[in-house]
Amino acid sequence: MTPANDGFGRFEFSRRTGIKRHAATAAALKPSPEEPSLEPPRRELTERDNARLKHQRNIGVSAHIDSGKTTLTERILYYTGKIRDIHEVRGRDAVGAKMDSMDLEREKGITIQSAATFCDWEATSPVSGEKEKYAVNIIDTPGHVDFTIEVERALRVLDGAILVLCAVAGVQSQTTTVDRQMRRYNVPRISFVNKMDRPGANPWRIVNQIRSKLRIPAAAVQVPIGVEDEFKGVVDLVHWRAIYNQGQKGIDVVVSEEIPGSVVDLAKEKRAELIEQLAEVDDEISELFLTDQTPTNVQIADAIRRSTIGLKFTPVFLGSAIKNTAVQPLLDGVCEYLPNPAETTDILAHDTKLPVGSGQVVLSPAEDAPLVGLAFKLEEGRFGQLTYMRVYQGTLKKGAMIYNARTGKKVKVPRLVRMHSNEMEDIDSIGPGEICAIFGVECSSGDTFTDGSTSYSMTSMFVPEPVISLAIKAKGIETPNFSRALNRFQKEDPTFRVHLDAESKETIISGMGELHLEIYVERMRREYNVDCITGKPRVAFRETISQRSAFNYTHKKQTGGAGQYAKVIGYIEPIDKMDEETGKDVAFENVVMGGSIPTNFIPAVEKGFYEALEKGTLSGNQITGCRLVLQDGAFHAVDSSELAFRLATIGAFREAFKAARPAILEPIMTVEVVAPVEFQSAVIGGLNSRRGTIIDSEVRDDEFTAIAEVALNDMFGYSNQLRGSTQGKGEFSMEYKNHMPVLPNLQKDLEDAYRKTLPAAKK
């Protein structure tokens, strides 16, 4: 398995060792017990800070494709008064949803870029009836796995999230990915079962799926009043009341103390289930439960808040965004159960001036603290580079001087704005816990900014490796816009890579999937007026070794004057698992004793090893899962040099590689297909014809889901095949799983094809 393509090892590690939020796994440095900690004391929050932060929420809306994230965000903006009218996602009225501002998003009906907005929500306290105003920052994220980096960087800077699930489909492949990302950054979530108006909607099955598939305790905090097309409201199980939506587009919320007779028994049963689930994760409810006492509404609400913020539980809300039902109670739930910026798990930064091993600094969202902000997303706007920033502590002011912690450069903030999708509102300053955007500041994604009084640096986010490549060239004469577009996209999206192939002299673009690259090629045509021709998609194959192989290699070259001499002895062997701390599955080990190779030449040997890994001899792809152990060697007082040892290592590795039973690995994808039941045999037959292994299948009502593992190389053109075999009613999504050895006949074909591309001398 390749490390970079699979961030899951890194996630598992951080969960097991309990590293606090945002600490990069590789950099989780802890002070040794005997050394005194050199951490500066954490700044205490003032009353003013607490009053401001108490009503602040930063949330993301994440889910599988077509679960209704953008539709839900559109309703939230409408009910909070941020937009005057509701528009649908596919833009049938030629307007489209507010958060899908790109023409491509409106045409395809999918979210491509995450969009930030802010709104104010007046929540009514169910206990006192008082109204409290909350400021909510929202980031609407894409659901397609090809744009997973957009979800990754949004969750990196948010304090809470709404996980949207379809009431019919439930937990799907991308839901699991989003869940993994939320855990990676310790983001508390509330779950929202959307599409309760659809035939076959079953929220109780979804709650059980959250518990079993996502492995997080969950319970519904609402019961639906009516199902499918009769769905008209919900019963609030915590505060025991019925909530209905009335008026135009559900703008009026009617709260009734009377629970409809048709759902009273179900509501009592589900309230008891809620208390039972809370008793397992919360001490106070557990004590009451064991002594047969009934907790009060306030005690239940407090327990939900504590266990949600503590990442032990997720409350499940029900509703239908498209039918404008039960969205306002969800907003109340965001304010009631999700944390404010002061309540999140400790946010850590490294102090670059402190010695290694002195621990990390806990940031405090205090207004008067030294400024620390993280640039988490870049966009090329009409007025230059737009940098999205989350301020973690201190205050960022327009016209202030800020320092880039990575480059040390000092820049002035010429313009400070708050984003509302593609619109912006100028502001003079922004406080801690807020999200804003700045213009005219040159930086990279993941850079930390300070006011110069500290040397803090925050860790960046996890970036998955690309799995697919395309050769691309401009149609006709290449204009400067071609490279300008590629440079811009590469800067904005860390999962989009561009390189020049040394042999074919072609420009190669790499990304997370066919749709990912297709969108960028289309954007080049629309935004830069550059028509492109693309080659056949190329899969990111890898090479590895299957057994240990020793080497004893001498590199000699004698010319007039000083020559080249280096001898290296050791072995290469396979590595089964990647290093959980660094995420690498290649390693170099030096066990040379007695100075047979001077220590100043060891780095050259290591450099030669990593250089040899870049291109395997079977198919010219990268080599993974390999360790080189250097045991012995020899040098010459005059003729040995760094170059000689580097070349000796490359030669030794190539020789040993041939004897180590090398194999080619291909990326395996987890494919999830959803289609009507009558096409089940056609779909499974289609997956089998592509050498797919069916892992799981589930039939419900009139549709079925099949989950299979298929090699990416066999998945090209599958969308057309699926459309044809299901009369256009089937849909699929796929996600990278791991790399596995290819079949012997394919390995032979790949080797032959690679050999033909080599110059005659190398064959």
mmCIF file of N, CA and C in Angstrom, residues 5-54:
data_model
loop_
_atom_site.group_PDB
_atom_site.id
_atom_site.type_symbol
_atom_site.label_atom_id
_atom_site.label_comp_id
_atom_site.label_asym_id
_atom_site.label_seq_id
_atom_site.Cartn_x
_atom_site.Cartn_y
_atom_site.Cartn_z
ATOM 1 N N ASN A 5 -0.984 7.916 -0.845
ATOM 2 C CA ASN A 5 -2.335 7.785 -1.363
ATOM 3 C C ASN A 5 -3.325 7.405 -0.293
ATOM 4 N N ASP A 6 -2.830 7.029 0.871
ATOM 5 C CA ASP A 6 -3.756 6.527 1.887
ATOM 6 C C ASP A 6 -3.479 7.245 3.199
ATOM 7 N N GLY A 7 -4.293 8.274 3.491
ATOM 8 C CA GLY A 7 -4.072 9.037 4.704
ATOM 9 C C GLY A 7 -4.643 8.363 5.916
ATOM 10 N N PHE A 8 -5.171 7.129 5.736
ATOM 11 C CA PHE A 8 -5.935 6.549 6.828
ATOM 12 C C PHE A 8 -5.010 6.104 7.941
ATOM 13 N N GLY A 9 -3.799 5.677 7.564
ATOM 14 C CA GLY A 9 -2.855 5.267 8.602
ATOM 15 C C GLY A 9 -2.566 6.411 9.534
ATOM 16 N N ARG A 10 -2.429 7.575 8.924
ATOM 17 C CA ARG A 10 -2.126 8.745 9.727
ATOM 18 C C ARG A 10 -3.254 9.065 10.686
ATOM 19 N N PHE A 11 -4.470 8.909 10.169
ATOM 20 C CA PHE A 11 -5.657 9.169 10.996
ATOM 21 C C PHE A 11 -5.738 8.181 12.151
ATOM 22 N N GLU A 12 -5.512 6.886 11.832
ATOM 23 C CA GLU A 12 -5.609 5.864 12.874
ATOM 24 C C GLU A 12 -4.614 6.161 13.988
ATOM 25 N N PHE A 13 -3.419 6.598 13.572
ATOM 26 C CA PHE A 13 -2.381 6.861 14.558
ATOM 27 C C PHE A 13 -2.804 7.979 15.502
ATOM 28 N N SER A 14 -3.325 9.082 14.906
ATOM 29 C CA SER A 14 -3.669 10.215 15.754
ATOM 30 C C SER A 14 -4.819 9.878 16.681
ATOM 31 N N ARG A 15 -5.703 8.961 16.231
ATOM 32 C CA ARG A 15 -6.829 8.612 17.093
ATOM 33 C C ARG A 15 -6.346 7.744 18.244
ATOM 34 N N ARG A 16 -5.409 6.799 17.929
ATOM 35 C CA ARG A 16 -4.967 5.874 18.979
ATOM 36 C C ARG A 16 -4.166 6.594 20.050
ATOM 37 N N THR A 17 -3.301 7.516 19.605
ATOM 38 C CA THR A 17 -2.428 8.133 20.596
ATOM 39 C C THR A 17 -3.070 9.354 21.230
ATOM 40 N N GLY A 18 -4.242 9.738 20.719
ATOM 41 C CA GLY A 18 -4.979 10.824 21.350
ATOM 42 C C GLY A 18 -4.310 12.169 21.216
ATOM 43 N N ILE A 19 -3.609 12.413 20.128
ATOM 44 C CA ILE A 19 -2.974 13.717 19.950
ATOM 45 C C ILE A 19 -4.057 14.764 19.792
ATOM 46 N N LYS A 20 -3.823 15.938 20.378
ATOM 47 C CA LYS A 20 -4.881 16.929 20.376
ATOM 48 C C LYS A 20 -5.056 17.534 18.989
ATOM 49 N N ARG A 21 -6.130 18.280 18.863
ATOM 50 C CA ARG A 21 -6.566 18.740 17.572
ATOM 51 C C ARG A 21 -5.505 19.529 16.808
ATOM 52 N N HIS A 22 -5.436 19.264 15.511
ATOM 53 C CA HIS A 22 -4.580 19.984 14.576
ATOM 54 C C HIS A 22 -3.096 19.749 14.778
ATOM 55 N N ALA A 23 -2.690 18.838 15.652
ATOM 56 C CA ALA A 23 -1.266 18.546 15.768
ATOM 57 C C ALA A 23 -0.934 17.579 14.663
ATOM 58 N N ALA A 24 -0.010 17.928 13.784
ATOM 59 C CA ALA A 24 0.351 17.000 12.708
ATOM 60 C C ALA A 24 0.989 15.800 13.357
ATOM 61 N N THR A 25 0.676 14.648 12.825
ATOM 62 C CA THR A 25 1.158 13.417 13.446
ATOM 63 C C THR A 25 2.673 13.410 13.545
ATOM 64 N N ALA A 26 3.297 13.821 12.450
ATOM 65 C CA ALA A 26 4.758 13.768 12.420
ATOM 66 C C ALA A 26 5.375 14.738 13.418
ATOM 67 N N ALA A 27 4.614 15.760 13.802
ATOM 68 C CA ALA A 27 5.220 16.793 14.624
ATOM 69 C C ALA A 27 4.730 16.788 16.058
ATOM 70 N N ALA A 28 4.116 15.705 16.476
ATOM 71 C CA ALA A 28 3.596 15.653 17.842
ATOM 72 C C ALA A 28 4.756 15.408 18.806
ATOM 73 N N LEU A 29 5.440 16.464 19.145
ATOM 74 C CA LEU A 29 6.634 16.333 19.979
ATOM 75 C C LEU A 29 6.259 16.578 21.435
ATOM 76 N N LYS A 30 6.591 15.656 22.301
ATOM 77 C CA LYS A 30 6.201 15.796 23.709
ATOM 78 C C LYS A 30 7.440 16.006 24.574
ATOM 79 N N PRO A 31 7.352 16.854 25.613
ATOM 80 C CA PRO A 31 8.519 17.045 26.461
ATOM 81 C C PRO A 31 8.813 15.792 27.282
ATOM 82 N N SER A 32 10.086 15.516 27.498
ATOM 83 C CA SER A 32 10.434 14.353 28.315
ATOM 84 C C SER A 32 10.148 14.675 29.772
ATOM 85 N N PRO A 33 9.838 13.664 30.616
ATOM 86 C CA PRO A 33 9.364 13.916 31.976
ATOM 87 C C PRO A 33 10.346 14.722 32.827
ATOM 88 N N GLU A 34 11.673 14.503 32.599
ATOM 89 C CA GLU A 34 12.618 15.198 33.484
ATOM 90 C C GLU A 34 12.844 16.655 33.086
ATOM 91 N N GLU A 35 12.501 17.008 31.841
ATOM 92 C CA GLU A 35 12.740 18.374 31.388
ATOM 93 C C GLU A 35 11.560 19.258 31.768
ATOM 94 N N PRO A 36 11.806 20.475 32.272
ATOM 95 C CA PRO A 36 10.691 21.368 32.551
ATOM 96 C C PRO A 36 10.096 21.869 31.236
ATOM 97 N N SER A 37 8.778 22.011 31.182
ATOM 98 C CA SER A 37 8.128 22.478 29.953
ATOM 99 C C SER A 37 8.453 23.948 29.737
ATOM 100 N N LEU A 38 8.771 24.288 28.494
ATOM 101 C CA LEU A 38 9.113 25.669 28.169
ATOM 102 C C LEU A 38 7.939 26.412 27.537
ATOM 103 N N GLU A 39 6.746 25.818 27.633
ATOM 104 C CA GLU A 39 5.578 26.440 27.007
ATOM 105 C C GLU A 39 5.201 27.731 27.726
ATOM 106 N N PRO A 40 4.843 28.783 26.963
ATOM 107 C CA PRO A 40 4.349 29.989 27.621
ATOM 108 C C PRO A 40 2.963 29.711 28.192
ATOM 109 N N PRO A 41 2.564 30.396 29.261
ATOM 110 C CA PRO A 41 1.243 30.131 29.847
ATOM 111 C C PRO A 41 0.133 30.516 28.866
ATOM 112 N N ARG A 42 -0.966 29.780 28.937
ATOM 113 C CA ARG A 42 -2.088 30.073 28.045
ATOM 114 C C ARG A 42 -2.791 31.339 28.516
ATOM 115 N N ARG A 43 -3.116 32.209 27.575
ATOM 116 C CA ARG A 43 -3.762 33.477 27.917
ATOM 117 C C ARG A 43 -5.212 33.233 28.320
ATOM 118 N N GLU A 44 -5.603 33.782 29.453
ATOM 119 C CA GLU A 44 -6.977 33.609 29.927
ATOM 120 C C GLU A 44 -7.918 34.507 29.127
ATOM 121 N N LEU A 45 -9.128 34.026 28.901
ATOM 122 C CA LEU A 45 -10.110 34.823 28.162
ATOM 123 C C LEU A 45 -10.788 35.817 29.088
ATOM 124 N N THR A 46 -11.017 37.031 28.588
ATOM 125 C CA THR A 46 -11.700 38.058 29.382
ATOM 126 C C THR A 46 -13.216 37.838 29.273
ATOM 127 N N GLU A 47 -13.974 38.580 30.083
ATOM 128 C CA GLU A 47 -15.445 38.485 30.024
ATOM 129 C C GLU A 47 -15.950 38.886 28.647
ATOM 130 N N ARG A 48 -15.275 39.887 28.073
ATOM 131 C CA ARG A 48 -15.681 40.365 26.740
ATOM 132 C C ARG A 48 -15.448 39.275 25.688
ATOM 133 N N ASP A 49 -14.300 38.588 25.810
ATOM 134 C CA ASP A 49 -14.004 37.486 24.883
ATOM 135 C C ASP A 49 -15.079 36.410 24.977
ATOM 136 N N ASN A 50 -15.394 36.018 26.223
ATOM 137 C CA ASN A 50 -16.382 34.953 26.425
ATOM 138 C C ASN A 50 -17.758 35.345 25.907
ATOM 139 N N ALA A 51 -18.127 36.609 26.121
ATOM 140 C CA ALA A 51 -19.446 37.078 25.661
ATOM 141 C C ALA A 51 -19.511 37.044 24.135
ATOM 142 N N ARG A 52 -18.405 37.414 23.469
ATOM 143 C CA ARG A 52 -18.389 37.429 22.001
ATOM 144 C C ARG A 52 -18.363 36.012 21.426
ATOM 145 N N LEU A 53 -17.530 35.154 22.037
ATOM 146 C CA LEU A 53 -17.369 33.794 21.513
ATOM 147 C C LEU A 53 -18.578 32.904 21.785
ATOM 148 N N LYS A 54 -19.307 33.212 22.875
ATOM 149 C CA LYS A 54 -20.450 32.377 23.257
ATOM 150 C C LYS A 54 -21.461 32.250 22.114
#
